Amino acid sequence: MTTTTSTARTLTVSSLYREWGQQHRKNQCVVPNIRLNGKWLEALGFVPGQKLRVVSNDTTITITPQGENKAVESYADAC
């Protein structure tokens, strides 16, 4: 039997400024931004370079690994 541990975290939605296009036709806007980082992601099996699938439904966002775990490199000993 597998036991699932659930931990709630409080994050802050910040702003991200975007700019694109040619110099004479620059477009710009501010969009919501959510940043996830920390050793807790590694503890859940997420590693740098891994592809993810993000599904949104009403006010819920679900993030799951996509395909094989193809990490770019391991940062386990770096921090």
PDB file of N, CA, C and O in Angstrom:
ATOM      1  N   MET A   1       0.836  -1.178   0.000  1.00  0.00           N
ATOM      2  CA  MET A   1       0.000   0.000   0.000  1.00  0.00           C
ATOM      3  C   MET A   1       0.889   1.252   0.000  1.00  0.00           C
ATOM      4  O   MET A   1       1.849   1.331   0.740  1.00  0.00           O
ATOM      5  N   THR A   2       0.569   2.248  -0.822  1.00  0.00           N
ATOM      6  CA  THR A   2       1.326   3.482  -0.924  1.00  0.00           C
ATOM      7  C   THR A   2       0.652   4.563  -0.094  1.00  0.00           C
ATOM      8  O   THR A   2      -0.547   4.776  -0.192  1.00  0.00           O
ATOM      9  N   THR A   3       1.439   5.268   0.716  1.00  0.00           N
ATOM     10  CA  THR A   3       0.921   6.365   1.519  1.00  0.00           C
ATOM     11  C   THR A   3       1.304   7.672   0.853  1.00  0.00           C
ATOM     12  O   THR A   3       2.462   7.871   0.495  1.00  0.00           O
ATOM     13  N   THR A   4       0.341   8.558   0.687  1.00  0.00           N
ATOM     14  CA  THR A   4       0.592   9.863   0.092  1.00  0.00           C
ATOM     15  C   THR A   4       0.631  10.914   1.178  1.00  0.00           C
ATOM     16  O   THR A   4      -0.289  11.019   1.978  1.00  0.00           O
ATOM     17  N   THR A   5       1.710  11.689   1.227  1.00  0.00           N
ATOM     18  CA  THR A   5       1.835  12.769   2.194  1.00  0.00           C
ATOM     19  C   THR A   5       1.509  14.068   1.491  1.00  0.00           C
ATOM     20  O   THR A   5       2.045  14.357   0.429  1.00  0.00           O
ATOM     21  N   SER A   6       0.651  14.857   2.092  1.00  0.00           N
ATOM     22  CA  SER A   6       0.240  16.130   1.503  1.00  0.00           C
ATOM     23  C   SER A   6       0.745  17.272   2.379  1.00  0.00           C
ATOM     24  O   SER A   6       0.562  17.249   3.596  1.00  0.00           O
ATOM     25  N   THR A   7       1.388  18.251   1.772  1.00  0.00           N
ATOM     26  CA  THR A   7       1.873  19.418   2.479  1.00  0.00           C
ATOM     27  C   THR A   7       1.372  20.659   1.762  1.00  0.00           C
ATOM     28  O   THR A   7       1.559  20.795   0.563  1.00  0.00           O
ATOM     29  N   ALA A   8       0.750  21.550   2.503  1.00  0.00           N
ATOM     30  CA  ALA A   8       0.254  22.802   1.924  1.00  0.00           C
ATOM     31  C   ALA A   8       1.354  23.856   1.985  1.00  0.00           C
ATOM     32  O   ALA A   8       2.076  23.947   2.973  1.00  0.00           O
ATOM     33  N   ARG A   9       1.497  24.623   0.952  1.00  0.00           N
ATOM     34  CA  ARG A   9       2.463  25.716   0.896  1.00  0.00           C
ATOM     35  C   ARG A   9       1.738  26.968   0.443  1.00  0.00           C
ATOM     36  O   ARG A   9       0.837  26.907  -0.386  1.00  0.00           O
ATOM     37  N   THR A  10       2.145  28.098   0.975  1.00  0.00           N
ATOM     38  CA  THR A  10       1.563  29.376   0.579  1.00  0.00           C
ATOM     39  C   THR A  10       2.566  30.101  -0.310  1.00  0.00           C
ATOM     40  O   THR A  10       3.698  30.344   0.089  1.00  0.00           O
ATOM     41  N   LEU A  11       2.148  30.409  -1.524  1.00  0.00           N
ATOM     42  CA  LEU A  11       2.986  31.117  -2.486  1.00  0.00           C
ATOM     43  C   LEU A  11       2.332  32.452  -2.812  1.00  0.00           C
ATOM     44  O   LEU A  11       1.140  32.638  -2.608  1.00  0.00           O
ATOM     45  N   THR A  12       3.107  33.363  -3.347  1.00  0.00           N
ATOM     46  CA  THR A  12       2.597  34.664  -3.747  1.00  0.00           C
ATOM     47  C   THR A  12       2.642  34.769  -5.266  1.00  0.00           C
ATOM     48  O   THR A  12       3.671  34.467  -5.880  1.00  0.00           O
ATOM     49  N   VAL A  13       1.552  35.182  -5.872  1.00  0.00           N
ATOM     50  CA  VAL A  13       1.519  35.425  -7.315  1.00  0.00           C
ATOM     51  C   VAL A  13       2.147  36.796  -7.543  1.00  0.00           C
ATOM     52  O   VAL A  13       1.707  37.794  -6.980  1.00  0.00           O
ATOM     53  N   SER A  14       3.205  36.824  -8.339  1.00  0.00           N
ATOM     54  CA  SER A  14       3.875  38.083  -8.634  1.00  0.00           C
ATOM     55  C   SER A  14       3.572  38.506 -10.071  1.00  0.00           C
ATOM     56  O   SER A  14       2.823  37.838 -10.771  1.00  0.00           O
ATOM     57  N   SER A  15       4.173  39.602 -10.491  1.00  0.00           N
ATOM     58  CA  SER A  15       3.993  40.113 -11.849  1.00  0.00           C
ATOM     59  C   SER A  15       5.242  39.829 -12.670  1.00  0.00           C
ATOM     60  O   SER A  15       6.353  39.876 -12.158  1.00  0.00           O
ATOM     61  N   LEU A  16       5.039  39.552 -13.948  1.00  0.00           N
ATOM     62  CA  LEU A  16       6.139  39.351 -14.877  1.00  0.00           C
ATOM     63  C   LEU A  16       5.913  40.270 -16.068  1.00  0.00           C
ATOM     64  O   LEU A  16       4.857  40.231 -16.710  1.00  0.00           O
ATOM     65  N   TYR A  17       6.888  41.118 -16.357  1.00  0.00           N
ATOM     66  CA  TYR A  17       6.802  42.042 -17.487  1.00  0.00           C
ATOM     67  C   TYR A  17       7.313  41.351 -18.736  1.00  0.00           C
ATOM     68  O   TYR A  17       8.400  40.787 -18.747  1.00  0.00           O
ATOM     69  N   ARG A  18       6.517  41.348 -19.787  1.00  0.00           N
ATOM     70  CA  ARG A  18       6.904  40.730 -21.066  1.00  0.00           C
ATOM     71  C   ARG A  18       6.966  41.781 -22.156  1.00  0.00           C
ATOM     72  O   ARG A  18       6.119  42.666 -22.228  1.00  0.00           O
ATOM     73  N   GLU A  19       7.963  41.623 -23.021  1.00  0.00           N
ATOM     74  CA  GLU A  19       8.122  42.519 -24.165  1.00  0.00           C
ATOM     75  C   GLU A  19       8.552  41.677 -25.359  1.00  0.00           C
ATOM     76  O   GLU A  19       9.411  40.816 -25.233  1.00  0.00           O
ATOM     77  N   TRP A  20       7.951  41.898 -26.511  1.00  0.00           N
ATOM     78  CA  TRP A  20       8.299  41.128 -27.702  1.00  0.00           C
ATOM     79  C   TRP A  20       8.016  41.955 -28.946  1.00  0.00           C
ATOM     80  O   TRP A  20       7.345  42.972 -28.893  1.00  0.00           O
ATOM     81  N   GLY A  21       8.566  41.519 -30.066  1.00  0.00           N
ATOM     82  CA  GLY A  21       8.337  42.187 -31.346  1.00  0.00           C
ATOM     83  C   GLY A  21       9.521  43.034 -31.779  1.00  0.00           C
ATOM     84  O   GLY A  21      10.518  43.153 -31.090  1.00  0.00           O
ATOM     85  N   GLN A  22       9.380  43.613 -32.953  1.00  0.00           N
ATOM     86  CA  GLN A  22      10.403  44.476 -33.522  1.00  0.00           C
ATOM     87  C   GLN A  22      10.455  45.789 -32.754  1.00  0.00           C
ATOM     88  O   GLN A  22       9.499  46.168 -32.094  1.00  0.00           O
ATOM     89  N   GLN A  23      11.544  46.496 -32.886  1.00  0.00           N
ATOM     90  CA  GLN A  23      11.708  47.761 -32.166  1.00  0.00           C
ATOM     91  C   GLN A  23      10.582  48.755 -32.458  1.00  0.00           C
ATOM     92  O   GLN A  23      10.101  49.418 -31.558  1.00  0.00           O
ATOM     93  N   HIS A  24      10.177  48.828 -33.708  1.00  0.00           N
ATOM     94  CA  HIS A  24       9.149  49.793 -34.065  1.00  0.00           C
ATOM     95  C   HIS A  24       7.731  49.269 -33.781  1.00  0.00           C
ATOM     96  O   HIS A  24       6.770  50.009 -33.877  1.00  0.00           O
ATOM     97  N   ARG A  25       7.596  47.996 -33.459  1.00  0.00           N
ATOM     98  CA  ARG A  25       6.286  47.404 -33.162  1.00  0.00           C
ATOM     99  C   ARG A  25       6.336  46.584 -31.880  1.00  0.00           C
ATOM    100  O   ARG A  25       5.851  45.474 -31.820  1.00  0.00           O
ATOM    101  N   LYS A  26       6.919  47.148 -30.848  1.00  0.00           N
ATOM    102  CA  LYS A  26       7.057  46.404 -29.595  1.00  0.00           C
ATOM    103  C   LYS A  26       5.710  46.235 -28.922  1.00  0.00           C
ATOM    104  O   LYS A  26       4.905  47.149 -28.867  1.00  0.00           O
ATOM    105  N   ASN A  27       5.491  45.035 -28.437  1.00  0.00           N
ATOM    106  CA  ASN A  27       4.319  44.737 -27.633  1.00  0.00           C
ATOM    107  C   ASN A  27       4.805  44.504 -26.212  1.00  0.00           C
ATOM    108  O   ASN A  27       5.886  43.975 -25.996  1.00  0.00           O
ATOM    109  N   GLN A  28       3.994  44.857 -25.254  1.00  0.00           N
ATOM    110  CA  GLN A  28       4.367  44.647 -23.877  1.00  0.00           C
ATOM    111  C   GLN A  28       3.122  44.417 -23.020  1.00  0.00           C
ATOM    112  O   GLN A  28       2.044  44.902 -23.345  1.00  0.00           O
ATOM    113  N   CYS A  29       3.308  43.658 -21.968  1.00  0.00           N
ATOM    114  CA  CYS A  29       2.209  43.420 -21.048  1.00  0.00           C
ATOM    115  C   CYS A  29       2.772  42.888 -19.729  1.00  0.00           C
ATOM    116  O   CYS A  29       3.931  42.501 -19.635  1.00  0.00           O
ATOM    117  N   VAL A  30       1.933  42.892 -18.726  1.00  0.00           N
ATOM    118  CA  VAL A  30       2.270  42.330 -17.428  1.00  0.00           C
ATOM    119  C   VAL A  30       1.345  41.143 -17.206  1.00  0.00           C
ATOM    120  O   VAL A  30       0.135  41.246 -17.401  1.00  0.00           O
ATOM    121  N   VAL A  31       1.940  39.987 -16.840  1.00  0.00           N
ATOM    122  CA  VAL A  31       1.157  38.771 -16.629  1.00  0.00           C
ATOM    123  C   VAL A  31       1.435  38.213 -15.233  1.00  0.00           C
ATOM    124  O   VAL A  31       2.491  38.464 -14.651  1.00  0.00           O
ATOM    125  N   PRO A  32       0.489  37.433 -14.681  1.00  0.00           N
ATOM    126  CA  PRO A  32       0.725  36.795 -13.381  1.00  0.00           C
ATOM    127  C   PRO A  32       1.861  35.766 -13.493  1.00  0.00           C
ATOM    128  O   PRO A  32       2.044  35.140 -14.537  1.00  0.00           O
ATOM    129  N   ASN A  33       2.621  35.606 -12.411  1.00  0.00           N
ATOM    130  CA  ASN A  33       3.766  34.710 -12.396  1.00  0.00           C
ATOM    131  C   ASN A  33       3.787  33.933 -11.077  1.00  0.00           C
ATOM    132  O   ASN A  33       3.635  34.523 -10.006  1.00  0.00           O
ATOM    133  N   ILE A  34       3.967  32.598 -11.165  1.00  0.00           N
ATOM    134  CA  ILE A  34       4.098  31.756  -9.979  1.00  0.00           C
ATOM    135  C   ILE A  34       5.432  31.037 -10.085  1.00  0.00           C
ATOM    136  O   ILE A  34       5.696  30.355 -11.072  1.00  0.00           O
ATOM    137  N   ARG A  35       6.264  31.173  -9.061  1.00  0.00           N
ATOM    138  CA  ARG A  35       7.586  30.553  -9.075  1.00  0.00           C
ATOM    139  C   ARG A  35       7.639  29.427  -8.042  1.00  0.00           C
ATOM    140  O   ARG A  35       7.314  29.633  -6.874  1.00  0.00           O
ATOM    141  N   LEU A  36       8.046  28.253  -8.498  1.00  0.00           N
ATOM    142  CA  LEU A  36       8.192  27.095  -7.610  1.00  0.00           C
ATOM    143  C   LEU A  36       9.663  26.709  -7.564  1.00  0.00           C
ATOM    144  O   LEU A  36      10.286  26.519  -8.611  1.00  0.00           O
ATOM    145  N   ASN A  37      10.227  26.598  -6.385  1.00  0.00           N
ATOM    146  CA  ASN A  37      11.593  26.121  -6.241  1.00  0.00           C
ATOM    147  C   ASN A  37      11.812  25.603  -4.832  1.00  0.00           C
ATOM    148  O   ASN A  37      11.043  25.904  -3.923  1.00  0.00           O
ATOM    149  N   GLY A  38      12.802  24.785  -4.667  1.00  0.00           N
ATOM    150  CA  GLY A  38      13.148  24.284  -3.350  1.00  0.00           C
ATOM    151  C   GLY A  38      13.439  22.801  -3.352  1.00  0.00           C
ATOM    152  O   GLY A  38      13.097  22.071  -4.286  1.00  0.00           O
ATOM    153  N   LYS A  39      14.083  22.360  -2.283  1.00  0.00           N
ATOM    154  CA  LYS A  39      14.434  20.951  -2.151  1.00  0.00           C
ATOM    155  C   LYS A  39      13.203  20.064  -2.036  1.00  0.00           C
ATOM    156  O   LYS A  39      13.256  18.879  -2.335  1.00  0.00           O
ATOM    157  N   TRP A  40      12.074  20.639  -1.638  1.00  0.00           N
ATOM    158  CA  TRP A  40      10.846  19.851  -1.528  1.00  0.00           C
ATOM    159  C   TRP A  40      10.412  19.328  -2.890  1.00  0.00           C
ATOM    160  O   TRP A  40       9.827  18.256  -2.982  1.00  0.00           O
ATOM    161  N   LEU A  41      10.725  20.064  -3.974  1.00  0.00           N
ATOM    162  CA  LEU A  41      10.408  19.572  -5.319  1.00  0.00           C
ATOM    163  C   LEU A  41      11.244  18.340  -5.644  1.00  0.00           C
ATOM    164  O   LEU A  41      10.748  17.371  -6.208  1.00  0.00           O
ATOM    165  N   GLU A  42      12.515  18.374  -5.270  1.00  0.00           N
ATOM    166  CA  GLU A  42      13.385  17.215  -5.482  1.00  0.00           C
ATOM    167  C   GLU A  42      12.892  16.016  -4.673  1.00  0.00           C
ATOM    168  O   GLU A  42      12.891  14.889  -5.160  1.00  0.00           O
ATOM    169  N   ALA A  43      12.424  16.282  -3.459  1.00  0.00           N
ATOM    170  CA  ALA A  43      11.901  15.203  -2.619  1.00  0.00           C
ATOM    171  C   ALA A  43      10.668  14.554  -3.246  1.00  0.00           C
ATOM    172  O   ALA A  43      10.387  13.380  -3.007  1.00  0.00           O
ATOM    173  N   LEU A  44       9.951  15.308  -4.070  1.00  0.00           N
ATOM    174  CA  LEU A  44       8.775  14.781  -4.770  1.00  0.00           C
ATOM    175  C   LEU A  44       9.144  14.107  -6.090  1.00  0.00           C
ATOM    176  O   LEU A  44       8.280  13.581  -6.782  1.00  0.00           O
ATOM    177  N   GLY A  45      10.441  14.154  -6.443  1.00  0.00           N
ATOM    178  CA  GLY A  45      10.883  13.479  -7.663  1.00  0.00           C
ATOM    179  C   GLY A  45      11.084  14.393  -8.861  1.00  0.00           C
ATOM    180  O   GLY A  45      11.390  13.923  -9.955  1.00  0.00           O
ATOM    181  N   PHE A  46      10.932  15.708  -8.684  1.00  0.00           N
ATOM    182  CA  PHE A  46      11.147  16.651  -9.782  1.00  0.00           C
ATOM    183  C   PHE A  46      12.625  17.025  -9.840  1.00  0.00           C
ATOM    184  O   PHE A  46      13.246  17.269  -8.814  1.00  0.00           O
ATOM    185  N   VAL A  47      13.188  17.053 -11.055  1.00  0.00           N
ATOM    186  CA  VAL A  47      14.604  17.378 -11.227  1.00  0.00           C
ATOM    187  C   VAL A  47      14.763  18.375 -12.377  1.00  0.00           C
ATOM    188  O   VAL A  47      13.919  18.447 -13.278  1.00  0.00           O
ATOM    189  N   PRO A  48      15.850  19.172 -12.366  1.00  0.00           N
ATOM    190  CA  PRO A  48      16.090  20.133 -13.438  1.00  0.00           C
ATOM    191  C   PRO A  48      16.151  19.442 -14.802  1.00  0.00           C
ATOM    192  O   PRO A  48      16.737  18.368 -14.941  1.00  0.00           O
ATOM    193  N   GLY A  49      15.513  20.039 -15.790  1.00  0.00           N
ATOM    194  CA  GLY A  49      15.499  19.506 -17.149  1.00  0.00           C
ATOM    195  C   GLY A  49      14.346  18.570 -17.435  1.00  0.00           C
ATOM    196  O   GLY A  49      14.121  18.182 -18.573  1.00  0.00           O
ATOM    197  N   GLN A  50      13.614  18.205 -16.415  1.00  0.00           N
ATOM    198  CA  GLN A  50      12.496  17.272 -16.575  1.00  0.00           C
ATOM    199  C   GLN A  50      11.310  17.970 -17.245  1.00  0.00           C
ATOM    200  O   GLN A  50      11.000  19.112 -16.938  1.00  0.00           O
ATOM    201  N   LYS A  51      10.648  17.292 -18.178  1.00  0.00           N
ATOM    202  CA  LYS A  51       9.452  17.818 -18.831  1.00  0.00           C
ATOM    203  C   LYS A  51       8.246  17.584 -17.916  1.00  0.00           C
ATOM    204  O   LYS A  51       8.128  16.529 -17.289  1.00  0.00           O
ATOM    205  N   LEU A  52       7.358  18.564 -17.867  1.00  0.00           N
ATOM    206  CA  LEU A  52       6.168  18.491 -17.020  1.00  0.00           C
ATOM    207  C   LEU A  52       4.909  18.716 -17.834  1.00  0.00           C
ATOM    208  O   LEU A  52       4.937  19.381 -18.868  1.00  0.00           O
ATOM    209  N   ARG A  53       3.811  18.201 -17.340  1.00  0.00           N
ATOM    210  CA  ARG A  53       2.495  18.465 -17.921  1.00  0.00           C
ATOM    211  C   ARG A  53       1.731  19.308 -16.913  1.00  0.00           C
ATOM    212  O   ARG A  53       1.628  18.950 -15.734  1.00  0.00           O
ATOM    213  N   VAL A  54       1.204  20.440 -17.350  1.00  0.00           N
ATOM    214  CA  VAL A  54       0.450  21.346 -16.481  1.00  0.00           C
ATOM    215  C   VAL A  54      -0.987  21.384 -16.968  1.00  0.00           C
ATOM    216  O   VAL A  54      -1.256  21.711 -18.124  1.00  0.00           O
ATOM    217  N   VAL A  55      -1.921  21.034 -16.078  1.00  0.00           N
ATOM    218  CA  VAL A  55      -3.339  21.010 -16.409  1.00  0.00           C
ATOM    219  C   VAL A  55      -4.059  21.968 -15.469  1.00  0.00           C
ATOM    220  O   VAL A  55      -3.874  21.902 -14.249  1.00  0.00           O
ATOM    221  N   SER A  56      -4.855  22.864 -16.042  1.00  0.00           N
ATOM    222  CA  SER A  56      -5.640  23.788 -15.218  1.00  0.00           C
ATOM    223  C   SER A  56      -7.121  23.460 -15.350  1.00  0.00           C
ATOM    224  O   SER A  56      -7.597  23.084 -16.415  1.00  0.00           O
ATOM    225  N   ASN A  57      -7.816  23.583 -14.237  1.00  0.00           N
ATOM    226  CA  ASN A  57      -9.244  23.282 -14.183  1.00  0.00           C
ATOM    227  C   ASN A  57      -9.876  24.206 -13.151  1.00  0.00           C
ATOM    228  O   ASN A  57      -9.617  24.057 -11.965  1.00  0.00           O
ATOM    229  N   ASP A  58     -10.667  25.149 -13.601  1.00  0.00           N
ATOM    230  CA  ASP A  58     -11.262  26.169 -12.725  1.00  0.00           C
ATOM    231  C   ASP A  58     -10.151  26.900 -11.966  1.00  0.00           C
ATOM    232  O   ASP A  58      -9.413  27.634 -12.564  1.00  0.00           O
ATOM    233  N   THR A  59     -10.004  26.666 -10.655  1.00  0.00           N
ATOM    234  CA  THR A  59      -8.971  27.338  -9.868  1.00  0.00           C
ATOM    235  C   THR A  59      -7.884  26.381  -9.393  1.00  0.00           C
ATOM    236  O   THR A  59      -7.126  26.689  -8.488  1.00  0.00           O
ATOM    237  N   THR A  60      -7.775  25.212 -10.021  1.00  0.00           N
ATOM    238  CA  THR A  60      -6.789  24.209  -9.625  1.00  0.00           C
ATOM    239  C   THR A  60      -5.760  24.006 -10.732  1.00  0.00           C
ATOM    240  O   THR A  60      -6.114  23.916 -11.905  1.00  0.00           O
ATOM    241  N   ILE A  61      -4.481  23.917 -10.355  1.00  0.00           N
ATOM    242  CA  ILE A  61      -3.403  23.624 -11.284  1.00  0.00           C
ATOM    243  C   ILE A  61      -2.758  22.315 -10.835  1.00  0.00           C
ATOM    244  O   ILE A  61      -2.386  22.175  -9.673  1.00  0.00           O
ATOM    245  N   THR A  62      -2.625  21.355 -11.763  1.00  0.00           N
ATOM    246  CA  THR A  62      -1.992  20.077 -11.463  1.00  0.00           C
ATOM    247  C   THR A  62      -0.733  19.943 -12.312  1.00  0.00           C
ATOM    248  O   THR A  62      -0.780  20.130 -13.528  1.00  0.00           O
ATOM    249  N   ILE A  63       0.395  19.621 -11.671  1.00  0.00           N
ATOM    250  CA  ILE A  63       1.673  19.474 -12.358  1.00  0.00           C
ATOM    251  C   ILE A  63       2.132  18.029 -12.191  1.00  0.00           C
ATOM    252  O   ILE A  63       2.282  17.545 -11.076  1.00  0.00           O
ATOM    253  N   THR A  64       2.351  17.336 -13.320  1.00  0.00           N
ATOM    254  CA  THR A  64       2.793  15.945 -13.278  1.00  0.00           C
ATOM    255  C   THR A  64       3.960  15.741 -14.236  1.00  0.00           C
ATOM    256  O   THR A  64       4.058  16.428 -15.254  1.00  0.00           O
ATOM    257  N   PRO A  65       4.866  14.791 -13.924  1.00  0.00           N
ATOM    258  CA  PRO A  65       5.978  14.494 -14.829  1.00  0.00           C
ATOM    259  C   PRO A  65       5.456  14.004 -16.175  1.00  0.00           C
ATOM    260  O   PRO A  65       4.439  13.334 -16.247  1.00  0.00           O
ATOM    261  N   GLN A  66       6.152  14.356 -17.256  1.00  0.00           N
ATOM    262  CA  GLN A  66       5.764  13.949 -18.603  1.00  0.00           C
ATOM    263  C   GLN A  66       6.841  13.050 -19.174  1.00  0.00           C
ATOM    264  O   GLN A  66       7.987  13.453 -19.291  1.00  0.00           O
ATOM    265  N   GLY A  67       6.499  11.832 -19.528  1.00  0.00           N
ATOM    266  CA  GLY A  67       7.456  10.913 -20.142  1.00  0.00           C
ATOM    267  C   GLY A  67       8.558  10.498 -19.193  1.00  0.00           C
ATOM    268  O   GLY A  67       8.396  10.504 -17.985  1.00  0.00           O
ATOM    269  N   GLU A  68       9.710  10.163 -19.758  1.00  0.00           N
ATOM    270  CA  GLU A  68      10.850   9.730 -18.969  1.00  0.00           C
ATOM    271  C   GLU A  68      11.477  10.902 -18.228  1.00  0.00           C
ATOM    272  O   GLU A  68      11.400  12.034 -18.659  1.00  0.00           O
ATOM    273  N   ASN A  69      12.139  10.586 -17.134  1.00  0.00           N
ATOM    274  CA  ASN A  69      12.860  11.580 -16.365  1.00  0.00           C
ATOM    275  C   ASN A  69      14.224  11.787 -17.003  1.00  0.00           C
ATOM    276  O   ASN A  69      15.128  11.003 -16.813  1.00  0.00           O
ATOM    277  N   LYS A  70      14.358  12.854 -17.813  1.00  0.00           N
ATOM    278  CA  LYS A  70      15.618  13.143 -18.503  1.00  0.00           C
ATOM    279  C   LYS A  70      16.224  14.406 -17.902  1.00  0.00           C
ATOM    280  O   LYS A  70      16.112  15.479 -18.454  1.00  0.00           O
ATOM    281  N   ALA A  71      16.858  14.260 -16.752  1.00  0.00           N
ATOM    282  CA  ALA A  71      17.455  15.393 -16.052  1.00  0.00           C
ATOM    283  C   ALA A  71      18.675  15.900 -16.812  1.00  0.00           C
ATOM    284  O   ALA A  71      19.442  15.122 -17.356  1.00  0.00           O
ATOM    285  N   VAL A  72      18.838  17.218 -16.820  1.00  0.00           N
ATOM    286  CA  VAL A  72      20.009  17.819 -17.452  1.00  0.00           C
ATOM    287  C   VAL A  72      21.237  17.489 -16.622  1.00  0.00           C
ATOM    288  O   VAL A  72      22.255  17.079 -17.118  1.00  0.00           O
ATOM    289  N   GLU A  73      21.163  17.703 -15.325  1.00  0.00           N
ATOM    290  CA  GLU A  73      22.230  17.356 -14.401  1.00  0.00           C
ATOM    291  C   GLU A  73      21.657  17.335 -12.996  1.00  0.00           C
ATOM    292  O   GLU A  73      20.586  17.851 -12.746  1.00  0.00           O
ATOM    293  N   SER A  74      22.362  16.744 -12.079  1.00  0.00           N
ATOM    294  CA  SER A  74      21.896  16.655 -10.715  1.00  0.00           C
ATOM    295  C   SER A  74      22.468  17.795  -9.882  1.00  0.00           C
ATOM    296  O   SER A  74      23.648  18.088  -9.944  1.00  0.00           O
ATOM    297  N   TYR A  75      21.613  18.435  -9.115  1.00  0.00           N
ATOM    298  CA  TYR A  75      22.039  19.512  -8.239  1.00  0.00           C
ATOM    299  C   TYR A  75      21.991  19.077  -6.790  1.00  0.00           C
ATOM    300  O   TYR A  75      22.055  19.883  -5.887  1.00  0.00           O
ATOM    301  N   ALA A  76      21.882  17.784  -6.533  1.00  0.00           N
ATOM    302  CA  ALA A  76      21.723  17.261  -5.184  1.00  0.00           C
ATOM    303  C   ALA A  76      22.851  17.698  -4.254  1.00  0.00           C
ATOM    304  O   ALA A  76      22.613  17.992  -3.091  1.00  0.00           O
ATOM    305  N   ASP A  77      24.079  17.750  -4.741  1.00  0.00           N
ATOM    306  CA  ASP A  77      25.208  18.101  -3.887  1.00  0.00           C
ATOM    307  C   ASP A  77      25.520  19.599  -3.907  1.00  0.00           C
ATOM    308  O   ASP A  77      26.416  20.047  -3.194  1.00  0.00           O
ATOM    309  N   ALA A  78      24.837  20.366  -4.717  1.00  0.00           N
ATOM    310  CA  ALA A  78      25.152  21.786  -4.893  1.00  0.00           C
ATOM    311  C   ALA A  78      24.679  22.652  -3.735  1.00  0.00           C
ATOM    312  O   ALA A  78      25.301  23.659  -3.428  1.00  0.00           O
ATOM    313  N   CYS A  79      23.585  22.311  -3.096  1.00  0.00           N
ATOM    314  CA  CYS A  79      23.075  23.171  -2.025  1.00  0.00           C
ATOM    315  C   CYS A  79      22.917  22.417  -0.730  1.00  0.00           C
ATOM    316  O   CYS A  79      22.525  21.352  -0.635  1.00  0.00           O
TER     317      CYS A  79
END
